[in-house]
Every structure is written in structure tokens, then in C-alpha cells.
PDB file of C-alpha atoms in Angstrom:
ATOM      1  CA  MET A  52       9.615  -7.770  14.242  1.00  0.00           C
ATOM      2  CA  ARG A  53       8.629  -4.210  15.964  1.00  0.00           C
ATOM      3  CA  ALA A  54       5.177  -2.893  16.309  1.00  0.00           C
ATOM      4  CA  TRP A  55       5.840  -0.092  14.038  1.00  0.00           C
ATOM      5  CA  GLN A  56       6.546  -2.481  11.255  1.00  0.00           C
ATOM      6  CA  ALA A  57       3.878  -4.578  12.102  1.00  0.00           C
ATOM      7  CA  LEU A  58       1.339  -1.778  11.698  1.00  0.00           C
ATOM      8  CA  LEU A  59       3.020  -0.082   8.564  1.00  0.00           C
ATOM      9  CA  ILE A  60       2.371  -3.485   6.968  1.00  0.00           C
ATOM     10  CA  VAL A  61      -1.186  -3.608   8.209  1.00  0.00           C
ATOM     11  CA  ILE A  62      -1.388   0.039   6.638  1.00  0.00           C
ATOM     12  CA  LEU A  63      -0.027  -0.654   3.397  1.00  0.00           C
ATOM     13  CA  ALA A  64      -2.355  -3.727   2.923  1.00  0.00           C
ATOM     14  CA  LEU A  65      -5.123  -2.265   3.788  1.00  0.00           C
ATOM     15  CA  THR A  66      -4.847   0.399   1.676  1.00  0.00           C
ATOM     16  CA  ALA A  67      -3.236  -1.518  -1.523  1.00  0.00           C
ATOM     17  CA  SER A  68      -6.355  -3.892  -1.665  1.00  0.00           C
ATOM     18  CA  ALA A  69      -8.326  -0.587  -1.627  1.00  0.00           C
ATOM     19  CA  ALA A  70      -6.484   0.980  -4.625  1.00  0.00           C
ATOM     20  CA  ARG A  71      -7.142  -2.454  -6.507  1.00  0.00           C
ATOM     21  CA  ALA A  72     -10.667  -3.186  -5.767  1.00  0.00           C
ATOM     22  CA  GLU A  73     -13.483  -1.621  -7.572  1.00  0.00           C
ATOM     23  CA  GLU A  74     -16.006  -3.117  -5.364  1.00  0.00           C
ATOM     24  CA  ALA A  75     -15.482  -3.526  -1.708  1.00  0.00           C
ATOM     25  CA  GLU A  76     -18.095  -6.596  -0.071  1.00  0.00           C
ATOM     26  CA  ILE A  77     -18.279  -5.899   4.171  1.00  0.00           C
ATOM     27  CA  ASN A  78     -20.012  -9.432   5.387  1.00  0.00           C
ATOM     28  CA  GLY A  79     -19.292  -9.234   9.215  1.00  0.00           C
ATOM     29  CA  ASP A  80     -16.569  -6.407   9.342  1.00  0.00           C
ATOM     30  CA  TYR A  81     -16.474  -5.501  13.164  1.00  0.00           C
ATOM     31  CA  GLY A  82     -13.944  -2.896  12.862  1.00  0.00           C
ATOM     32  CA  GLY A  83     -10.699  -1.664  14.474  1.00  0.00           C
ATOM     33  CA  PHE A  84      -8.213   1.301  14.350  1.00  0.00           C
ATOM     34  CA  LEU A  85      -9.725   3.870  12.770  1.00  0.00           C
ATOM     35  CA  ALA A  86      -6.888   5.810  11.115  1.00  0.00           C
ATOM     36  CA  LEU A  87      -6.574   2.247   9.213  1.00  0.00           C
ATOM     37  CA  TYR A  88     -10.246   2.835   8.500  1.00  0.00           C
ATOM     38  CA  GLN A  89     -10.313   6.052   7.411  1.00  0.00           C
ATOM     39  CA  ALA A  90      -7.112   5.139   4.979  1.00  0.00           C
ATOM     40  CA  LYS A  91      -8.629   2.403   3.372  1.00  0.00           C
ATOM     41  CA  TRP A  92     -12.262   4.130   2.665  1.00  0.00           C
ATOM     42  CA  SER A  93      -9.811   7.685   1.227  1.00  0.00           C
ATOM     43  CA  LYS A  94      -8.425   5.424  -1.013  1.00  0.00           C
ATOM     44  CA  LEU A  95     -11.056   3.260  -2.308  1.00  0.00           C
ATOM     45  CA  ALA A  96     -12.804   7.049  -2.394  1.00  0.00           C
ATOM     46  CA  GLU A  97     -10.076   7.921  -4.836  1.00  0.00           C
ATOM     47  CA  GLN A  98      -9.986   5.138  -6.850  1.00  0.00           C
ATOM     48  CA  GLY A  99     -14.182   5.492  -7.520  1.00  0.00           C
ATOM     49  CA  GLY A 100     -14.218   2.264  -6.293  1.00  0.00           C
ATOM     50  CA  SER A 101     -18.244   0.847  -4.635  1.00  0.00           C
ATOM     51  CA  VAL A 102     -19.021  -0.568  -1.394  1.00  0.00           C
ATOM     52  CA  ARG A 103     -21.604  -3.412  -1.203  1.00  0.00           C
ATOM     53  CA  ILE A 104     -23.237  -3.724   2.635  1.00  0.00           C
ATOM     54  CA  ALA A 105     -24.345  -7.430   2.472  1.00  0.00           C
ATOM     55  CA  GLY A 106     -23.782  -7.920   6.206  1.00  0.00           C
ATOM     56  CA  PRO A 107     -22.684  -5.974   9.493  1.00  0.00           C
ATOM     57  CA  CYS A 108     -20.067  -3.280   9.464  1.00  0.00           C
ATOM     58  CA  VAL A 109     -19.541  -2.271  12.757  1.00  0.00           C
ATOM     59  CA  SER A 110     -17.542   0.007  14.313  1.00  0.00           C
ATOM     60  CA  ALA A 111     -14.575   1.605  12.465  1.00  0.00           C
ATOM     61  CA  CYS A 112     -16.459   0.292   9.335  1.00  0.00           C
ATOM     62  CA  THR A 113     -18.466   2.647   9.605  1.00  0.00           C
ATOM     63  CA  ALA A 114     -16.265   5.666   8.897  1.00  0.00           C
ATOM     64  CA  LEU A 115     -17.025   4.399   4.982  1.00  0.00           C
ATOM     65  CA  VAL A 116     -20.403   6.654   4.936  1.00  0.00           C
ATOM     66  CA  GLY A 117     -18.302  10.093   5.101  1.00  0.00           C
ATOM     67  CA  TYR A 118     -15.827   8.430   2.359  1.00  0.00           C
ATOM     68  CA  LEU A 119     -17.069   6.889  -0.688  1.00  0.00           C
ATOM     69  CA  PRO A 120     -20.657   9.018  -2.512  1.00  0.00           C
ATOM     70  CA  ARG A 121     -23.906   7.293  -1.799  1.00  0.00           C
ATOM     71  CA  GLU A 122     -24.697   6.296  -4.765  1.00  0.00           C
ATOM     72  CA  ASN A 123     -21.319   4.011  -4.678  1.00  0.00           C
ATOM     73  CA  ILE A 124     -22.745   2.266  -1.579  1.00  0.00           C
ATOM     74  CA  CYS A 125     -25.034  -0.618  -2.138  1.00  0.00           C
ATOM     75  CA  VAL A 126     -26.971  -2.474   0.878  1.00  0.00           C
ATOM     76  CA  THR A 127     -28.688  -5.514   0.457  1.00  0.00           C
ATOM     77  CA  PRO A 128     -31.276  -6.843   3.189  1.00  0.00           C
ATOM     78  CA  ASN A 129     -28.350  -8.624   5.614  1.00  0.00           C
ATOM     79  CA  ALA A 130     -26.759  -5.124   5.599  1.00  0.00           C
ATOM     80  CA  SER A 131     -26.169  -3.044   9.225  1.00  0.00           C
ATOM     81  CA  LEU A 132     -24.165  -0.224  10.141  1.00  0.00           C
ATOM     82  CA  GLY A 133     -23.328  -0.613  13.692  1.00  0.00           C
ATOM     83  CA  PHE A 134     -22.229   2.593  15.891  1.00  0.00           C
ATOM     84  CA  HIS A 135     -20.758   3.113  19.414  1.00  0.00           C
ATOM     85  CA  LEU A 136     -18.402   5.101  21.182  1.00  0.00           C
ATOM     86  CA  ALA A 137     -15.398   4.889  20.108  1.00  0.00           C
ATOM     87  CA  ILE A 138     -12.485   3.031  22.043  1.00  0.00           C
ATOM     88  CA  PRO A 139     -10.641   5.056  23.309  1.00  0.00           C
ATOM     89  CA  ALA A 140     -13.226   7.763  23.769  1.00  0.00           C
ATOM     90  CA  PHE A 141     -10.977  10.434  22.443  1.00  0.00           C
ATOM     91  CA  VAL A 142     -10.902   8.845  19.199  1.00  0.00           C
ATOM     92  CA  THR A 143     -14.856   9.362  19.176  1.00  0.00           C
ATOM     93  CA  PRO A 144     -15.209  13.027  17.546  1.00  0.00           C
ATOM     94  CA  ASP A 145     -12.499  12.077  14.931  1.00  0.00           C
ATOM     95  CA  LEU A 146     -15.484   9.044  13.835  1.00  0.00           C
ATOM     96  CA  TRP A 147     -18.133  11.449  14.358  1.00  0.00           C
ATOM     97  CA  LYS A 148     -17.009  13.786  12.154  1.00  0.00           C
ATOM     98  CA  ASP A 149     -16.798  11.455   8.889  1.00  0.00           C
ATOM     99  CA  TYR A 150     -20.828  11.024   9.636  1.00  0.00           C
ATOM    100  CA  PRO A 151     -22.461  12.989   7.012  1.00  0.00           C
ATOM    101  CA  PRO A 152     -25.307  15.368   9.000  1.00  0.00           C
ATOM    102  CA  ASP A 153     -28.575  13.219   8.094  1.00  0.00           C
ATOM    103  CA  ILE A 154     -26.390  10.057   9.957  1.00  0.00           C
ATOM    104  CA  GLN A 155     -25.019  12.285  12.301  1.00  0.00           C
ATOM    105  CA  THR A 156     -29.030  13.125  13.053  1.00  0.00           C
ATOM    106  CA  TRP A 157     -30.618   9.421  12.657  1.00  0.00           C
ATOM    107  CA  ILE A 158     -28.014   8.711  15.286  1.00  0.00           C
ATOM    108  CA  THR A 159     -29.214  11.625  17.964  1.00  0.00           C
ATOM    109  CA  GLN A 160     -32.933  11.109  17.062  1.00  0.00           C
ATOM    110  CA  ASN A 161     -32.275   6.996  17.836  1.00  0.00           C
ATOM    111  CA  GLY A 162     -30.669   7.693  21.344  1.00  0.00           C
ATOM    112  CA  GLY A 163     -26.838   9.091  20.263  1.00  0.00           C
ATOM    113  CA  LEU A 164     -23.353   7.302  20.483  1.00  0.00           C
ATOM    114  CA  SER A 165     -23.187   5.265  23.573  1.00  0.00           C
ATOM    115  CA  TYR A 166     -20.679   1.889  24.365  1.00  0.00           C
ATOM    116  CA  ARG A 167     -24.022  -0.106  23.472  1.00  0.00           C
ATOM    117  CA  LEU A 168     -24.167  -0.557  19.401  1.00  0.00           C
ATOM    118  CA  LEU A 169     -27.088   1.329  17.472  1.00  0.00           C
ATOM    119  CA  TRP A 170     -27.832  -0.571  14.630  1.00  0.00           C
ATOM    120  CA  LEU A 171     -29.076   0.951  11.361  1.00  0.00           C
ATOM    121  CA  GLN A 172     -30.666  -1.706   9.396  1.00  0.00           C
ATOM    122  CA  ALA A 173     -33.735  -2.590   7.127  1.00  0.00           C
ATOM    123  CA  PRO A 174     -35.709  -0.749   6.578  1.00  0.00           C
ATOM    124  CA  ASP A 175     -34.188   2.328   7.915  1.00  0.00           C
ATOM    125  CA  ILE A 176     -31.071   1.757   6.157  1.00  0.00           C
ATOM    126  CA  TYR A 177     -33.029   2.348   2.980  1.00  0.00           C
ATOM    127  CA  LYS A 178     -33.686   5.794   3.477  1.00  0.00           C
ATOM    128  CA  PHE A 179     -29.548   6.320   3.143  1.00  0.00           C
ATOM    129  CA  PHE A 180     -28.593   4.120   1.001  1.00  0.00           C
ATOM    130  CA  HIS A 181     -29.645   2.059  -2.445  1.00  0.00           C
ATOM    131  CA  LYS A 182     -30.801  -1.529  -2.533  1.00  0.00           C
ATOM    132  CA  CYS A 183     -28.049  -3.297  -4.371  1.00  0.00           C
ATOM    133  CA  ASP A 184     -28.865  -4.900  -7.694  1.00  0.00           C
ATOM    134  CA  ARG A 185     -29.236  -8.561  -7.232  1.00  0.00           C
ATOM    135  CA  LYS A 186     -26.017 -10.533  -8.389  1.00  0.00           C
ATOM    136  CA  ALA A 187     -26.816 -13.555 -10.680  1.00  0.00           C
TER     137      ALA A 187
END
């Protein structure tokens, strides 16, 4: 299988799963290719889906904050967003523009993007996202 065919399969799988999902749960997503995450979150937003962050959402995963309305994102006490410079570095401007201004301000006030992870977690995360309702 050629590399472009494998990439196409991954893109289709990510966008298809997002299209079917009413609620995606994140619990240990350490990122990957930004373009794939942008496609995934864009498709989920088009479908009116929501995201429940129940664990780490790192790197390209964090782009979701620019695609879904805040009311469609909830966080648990274990939720965390891990921000860093993109690899390769020329991708960083695309990632940065996915972040809403208040998230950009928080990142800047807490040292800015670097190759070291910058964690947004409880209690600060509640300033940006509402707590998830407890599941029965």
C-alpha cells in the first residue's frame, strides 16, 4: 500500500467516525497530524456533535477548542489540555489560529508555546469549559 493511500484511509476513518458521533470522549489523546484533527473536529462541529474531555488532550488534539462551540465541550476533573509548539515548527501558525483569543491569552500569560508541554487543567480549565454532568 502506498503512503498516500494509507493517509487517505486514515482521513476517511477519522472523518467518518466523527460524522457518526454525537459525543466524542477524549481520554488520552496525544495528537498527531494537525490536518487530520482539523478535519475531524470540523466534521464533528458540522454534525452538531460534542466532546467530553475526560483525560489528556495534547498537541493537535487541542485544536478542537477552535472548532466546537464552548457549550459543546465539557470537562471532567481529570481533563487536561496540553499545548506546545507544533512539530515541524512551520505548522505552529496553523495550530495557533485554531485557538480562540482567550485560550491564546492564557497560553501567552503562562509562558507561551514551547517544546515543553503547557498544561491547562483543573481548576483553571473550568474558566473556559463547563463541567460534564455525571454519568449514571
